[in-house]
PDB file of C-alpha atoms in Angstrom:
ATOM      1  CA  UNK S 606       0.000   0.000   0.000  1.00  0.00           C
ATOM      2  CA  UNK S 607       1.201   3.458  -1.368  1.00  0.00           C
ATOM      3  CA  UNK S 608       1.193   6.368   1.132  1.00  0.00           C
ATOM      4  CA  UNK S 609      -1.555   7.879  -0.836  1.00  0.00           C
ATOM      5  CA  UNK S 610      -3.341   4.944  -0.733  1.00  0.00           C
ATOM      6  CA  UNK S 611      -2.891   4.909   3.147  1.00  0.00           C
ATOM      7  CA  UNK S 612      -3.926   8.831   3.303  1.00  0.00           C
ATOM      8  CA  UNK S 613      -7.073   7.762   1.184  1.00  0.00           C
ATOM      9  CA  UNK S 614      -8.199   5.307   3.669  1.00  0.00           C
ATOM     10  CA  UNK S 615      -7.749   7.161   6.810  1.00  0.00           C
ATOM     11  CA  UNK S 616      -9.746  10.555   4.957  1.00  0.00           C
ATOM     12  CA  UNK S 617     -12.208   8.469   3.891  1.00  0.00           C
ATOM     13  CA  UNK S 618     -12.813   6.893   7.391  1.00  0.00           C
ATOM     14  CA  UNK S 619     -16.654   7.765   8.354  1.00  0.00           C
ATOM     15  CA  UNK S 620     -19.533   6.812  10.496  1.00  0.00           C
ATOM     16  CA  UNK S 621     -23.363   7.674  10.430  1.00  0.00           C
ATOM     17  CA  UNK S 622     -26.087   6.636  12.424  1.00  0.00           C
ATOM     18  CA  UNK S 623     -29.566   7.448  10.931  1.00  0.00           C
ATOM     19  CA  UNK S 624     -32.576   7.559  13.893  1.00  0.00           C
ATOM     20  CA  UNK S 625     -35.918   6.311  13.139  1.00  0.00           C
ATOM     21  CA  UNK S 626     -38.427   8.597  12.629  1.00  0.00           C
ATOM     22  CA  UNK S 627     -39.527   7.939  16.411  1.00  0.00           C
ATOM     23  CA  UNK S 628     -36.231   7.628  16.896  1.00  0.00           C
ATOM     24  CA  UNK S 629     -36.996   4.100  18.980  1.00  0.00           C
ATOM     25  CA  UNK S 630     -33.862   2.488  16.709  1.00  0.00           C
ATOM     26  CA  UNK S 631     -30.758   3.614  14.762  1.00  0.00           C
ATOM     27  CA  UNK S 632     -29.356   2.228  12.060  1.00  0.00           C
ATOM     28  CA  UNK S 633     -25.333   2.652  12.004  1.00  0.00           C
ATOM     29  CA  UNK S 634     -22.829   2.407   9.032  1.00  0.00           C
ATOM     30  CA  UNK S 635     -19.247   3.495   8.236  1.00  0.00           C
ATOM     31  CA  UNK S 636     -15.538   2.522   7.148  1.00  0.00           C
ATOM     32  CA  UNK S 637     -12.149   2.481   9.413  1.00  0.00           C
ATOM     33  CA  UNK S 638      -9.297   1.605   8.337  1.00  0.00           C
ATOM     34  CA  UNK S 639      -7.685  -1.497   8.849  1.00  0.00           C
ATOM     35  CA  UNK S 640      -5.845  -1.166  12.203  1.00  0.00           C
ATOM     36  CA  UNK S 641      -8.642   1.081  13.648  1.00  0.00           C
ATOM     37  CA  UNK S 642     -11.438  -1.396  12.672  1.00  0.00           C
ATOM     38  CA  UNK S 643      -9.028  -4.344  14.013  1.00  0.00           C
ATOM     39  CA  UNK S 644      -8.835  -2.496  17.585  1.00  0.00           C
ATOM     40  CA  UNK S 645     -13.016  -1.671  17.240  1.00  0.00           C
ATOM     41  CA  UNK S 646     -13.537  -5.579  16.503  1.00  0.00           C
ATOM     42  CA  UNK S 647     -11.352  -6.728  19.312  1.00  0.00           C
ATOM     43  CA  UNK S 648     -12.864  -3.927  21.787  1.00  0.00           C
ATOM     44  CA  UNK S 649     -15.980  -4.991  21.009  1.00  0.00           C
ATOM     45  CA  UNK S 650     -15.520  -8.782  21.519  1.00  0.00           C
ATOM     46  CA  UNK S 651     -13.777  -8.556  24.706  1.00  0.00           C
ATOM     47  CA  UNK S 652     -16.424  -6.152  26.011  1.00  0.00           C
ATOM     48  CA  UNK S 653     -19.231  -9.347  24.746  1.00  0.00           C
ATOM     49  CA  UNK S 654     -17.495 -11.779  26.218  1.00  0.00           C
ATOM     50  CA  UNK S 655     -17.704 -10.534  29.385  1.00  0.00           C
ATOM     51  CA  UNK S 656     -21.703 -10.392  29.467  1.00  0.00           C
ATOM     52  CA  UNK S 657     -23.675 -13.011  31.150  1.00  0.00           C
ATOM     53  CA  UNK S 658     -25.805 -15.349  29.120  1.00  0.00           C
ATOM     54  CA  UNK S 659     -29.431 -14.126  28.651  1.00  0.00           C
ATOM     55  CA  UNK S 660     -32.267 -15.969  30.479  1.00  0.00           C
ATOM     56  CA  UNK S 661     -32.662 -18.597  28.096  1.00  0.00           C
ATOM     57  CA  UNK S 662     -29.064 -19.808  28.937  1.00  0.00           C
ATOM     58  CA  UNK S 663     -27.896 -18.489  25.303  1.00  0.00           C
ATOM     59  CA  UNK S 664     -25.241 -15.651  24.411  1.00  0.00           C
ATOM     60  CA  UNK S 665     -27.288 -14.308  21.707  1.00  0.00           C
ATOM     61  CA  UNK S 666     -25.742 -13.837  18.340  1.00  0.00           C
ATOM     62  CA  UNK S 667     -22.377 -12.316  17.584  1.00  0.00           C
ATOM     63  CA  UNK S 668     -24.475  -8.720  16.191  1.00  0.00           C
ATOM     64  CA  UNK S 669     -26.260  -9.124  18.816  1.00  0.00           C
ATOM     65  CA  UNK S 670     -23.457  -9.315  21.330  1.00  0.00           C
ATOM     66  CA  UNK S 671     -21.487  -6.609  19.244  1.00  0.00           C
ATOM     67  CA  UNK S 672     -24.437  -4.157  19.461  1.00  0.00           C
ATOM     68  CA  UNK S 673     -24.901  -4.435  23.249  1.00  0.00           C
ATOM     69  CA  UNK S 674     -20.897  -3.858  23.882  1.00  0.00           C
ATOM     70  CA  UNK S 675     -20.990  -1.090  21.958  1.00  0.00           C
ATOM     71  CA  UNK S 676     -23.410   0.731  23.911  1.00  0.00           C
ATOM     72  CA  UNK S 677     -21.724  -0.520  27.143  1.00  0.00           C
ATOM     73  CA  UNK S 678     -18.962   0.902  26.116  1.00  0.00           C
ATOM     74  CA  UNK S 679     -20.514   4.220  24.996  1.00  0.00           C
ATOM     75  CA  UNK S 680     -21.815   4.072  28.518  1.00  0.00           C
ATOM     76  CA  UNK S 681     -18.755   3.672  30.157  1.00  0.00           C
ATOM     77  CA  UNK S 682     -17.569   6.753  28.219  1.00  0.00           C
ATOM     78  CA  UNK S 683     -20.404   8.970  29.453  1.00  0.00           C
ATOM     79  CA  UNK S 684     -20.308   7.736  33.303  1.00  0.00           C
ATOM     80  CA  UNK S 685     -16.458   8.396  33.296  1.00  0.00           C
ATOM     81  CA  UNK S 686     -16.666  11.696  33.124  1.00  0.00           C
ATOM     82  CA  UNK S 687     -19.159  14.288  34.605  1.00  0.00           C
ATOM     83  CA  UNK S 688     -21.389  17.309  32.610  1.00  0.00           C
ATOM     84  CA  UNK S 689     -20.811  20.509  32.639  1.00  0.00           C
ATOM     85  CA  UNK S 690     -23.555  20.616  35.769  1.00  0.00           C
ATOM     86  CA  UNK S 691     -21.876  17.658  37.473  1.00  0.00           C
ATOM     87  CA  UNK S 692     -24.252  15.508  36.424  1.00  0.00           C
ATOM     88  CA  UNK S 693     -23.117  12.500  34.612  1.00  0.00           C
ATOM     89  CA  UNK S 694     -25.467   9.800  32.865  1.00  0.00           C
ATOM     90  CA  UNK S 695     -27.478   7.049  34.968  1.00  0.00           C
ATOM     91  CA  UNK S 696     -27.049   3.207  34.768  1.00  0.00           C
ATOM     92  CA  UNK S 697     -28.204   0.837  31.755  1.00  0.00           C
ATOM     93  CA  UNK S 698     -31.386  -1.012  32.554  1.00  0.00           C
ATOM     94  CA  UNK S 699     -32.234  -4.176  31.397  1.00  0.00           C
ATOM     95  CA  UNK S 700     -35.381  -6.021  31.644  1.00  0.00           C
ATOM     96  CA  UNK S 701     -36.265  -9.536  30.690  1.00  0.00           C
ATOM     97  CA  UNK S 702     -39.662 -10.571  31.055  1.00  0.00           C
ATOM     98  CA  UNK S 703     -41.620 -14.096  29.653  1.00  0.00           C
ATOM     99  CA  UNK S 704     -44.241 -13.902  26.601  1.00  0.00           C
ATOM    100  CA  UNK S 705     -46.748 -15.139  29.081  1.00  0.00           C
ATOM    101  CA  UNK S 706     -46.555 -12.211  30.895  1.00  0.00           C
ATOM    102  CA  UNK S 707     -47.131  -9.426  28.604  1.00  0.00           C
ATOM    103  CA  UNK S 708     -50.021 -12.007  26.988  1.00  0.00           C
ATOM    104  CA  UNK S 709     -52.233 -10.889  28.766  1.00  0.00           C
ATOM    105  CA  UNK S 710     -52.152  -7.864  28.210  1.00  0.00           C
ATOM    106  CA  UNK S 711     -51.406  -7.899  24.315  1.00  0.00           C
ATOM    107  CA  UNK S 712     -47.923  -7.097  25.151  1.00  0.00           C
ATOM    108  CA  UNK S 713     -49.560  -3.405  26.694  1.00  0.00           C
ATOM    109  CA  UNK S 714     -48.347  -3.904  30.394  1.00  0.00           C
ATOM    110  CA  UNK S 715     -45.573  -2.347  31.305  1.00  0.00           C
ATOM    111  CA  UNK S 716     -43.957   1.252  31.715  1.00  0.00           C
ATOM    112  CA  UNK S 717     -42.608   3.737  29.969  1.00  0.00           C
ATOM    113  CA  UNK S 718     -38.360   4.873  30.465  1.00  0.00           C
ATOM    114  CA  UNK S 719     -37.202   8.193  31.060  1.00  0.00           C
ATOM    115  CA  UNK S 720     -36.278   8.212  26.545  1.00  0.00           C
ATOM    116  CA  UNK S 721     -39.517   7.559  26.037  1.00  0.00           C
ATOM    117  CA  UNK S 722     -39.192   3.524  25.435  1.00  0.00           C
ATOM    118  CA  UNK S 723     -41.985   1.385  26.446  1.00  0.00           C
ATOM    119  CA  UNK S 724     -41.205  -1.605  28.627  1.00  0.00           C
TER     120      UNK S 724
END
């Protein structure tokens, strides 16, 4: 590889995320290069690995995985260091509930997080 072939790939390095209209998902896309998407990979699966399995006993897929260490890590980045105010951002929350008990309800039950996300 050239050094203008190297220059090429770092300038053309890029990353979007594109909300939903409701903005209730995001859809993300972009291009490292090599070394940087190596240490994003590696990040990423050492940050999965480290997750307990779900409820059903399984790990969930690797995107899966990927996509939930990626906002743990995001979250780590925010609770390291404070706001402006002092405030810095509050805990993740998971919740795992059975299909039996949102039946009854249609899947209605439930409440409604600080973002705006059902539960």
């Amino acid at each position: 590889m050239t050094r203008s072939d190297q220059q090429h790939v770092f300038s053309d390095r890029f990353l979007s995320m594109q909300p939903t209209l409701d903005r209730t998902a995001y859809r993300l896309w972009g291009q490292l290069p090599g070394s940087d998407g190596e240490l994003v990979e590696q990040a990423l699966q050492t940050r999965a690995d480290q997750f307990p399995s779900l409820p059903d006993g399984s790990k969930g897929t690797l995107g899966q995985r990927q996509a939930d260490a990626l906002v743990s890590i995001s979250q780590d980045s925010l609770t390291s260091t404070s706001g402006n105010d002092g405030s810095s951002a509050g805990p993740i929350l998971s919740v795992f509930t059975t299909a039996g008990r949102t039946a009854n309800t249609n899947g209605e039950a439930g409440s409604t997080t600080g973002s705006g996300i059902q539960v």
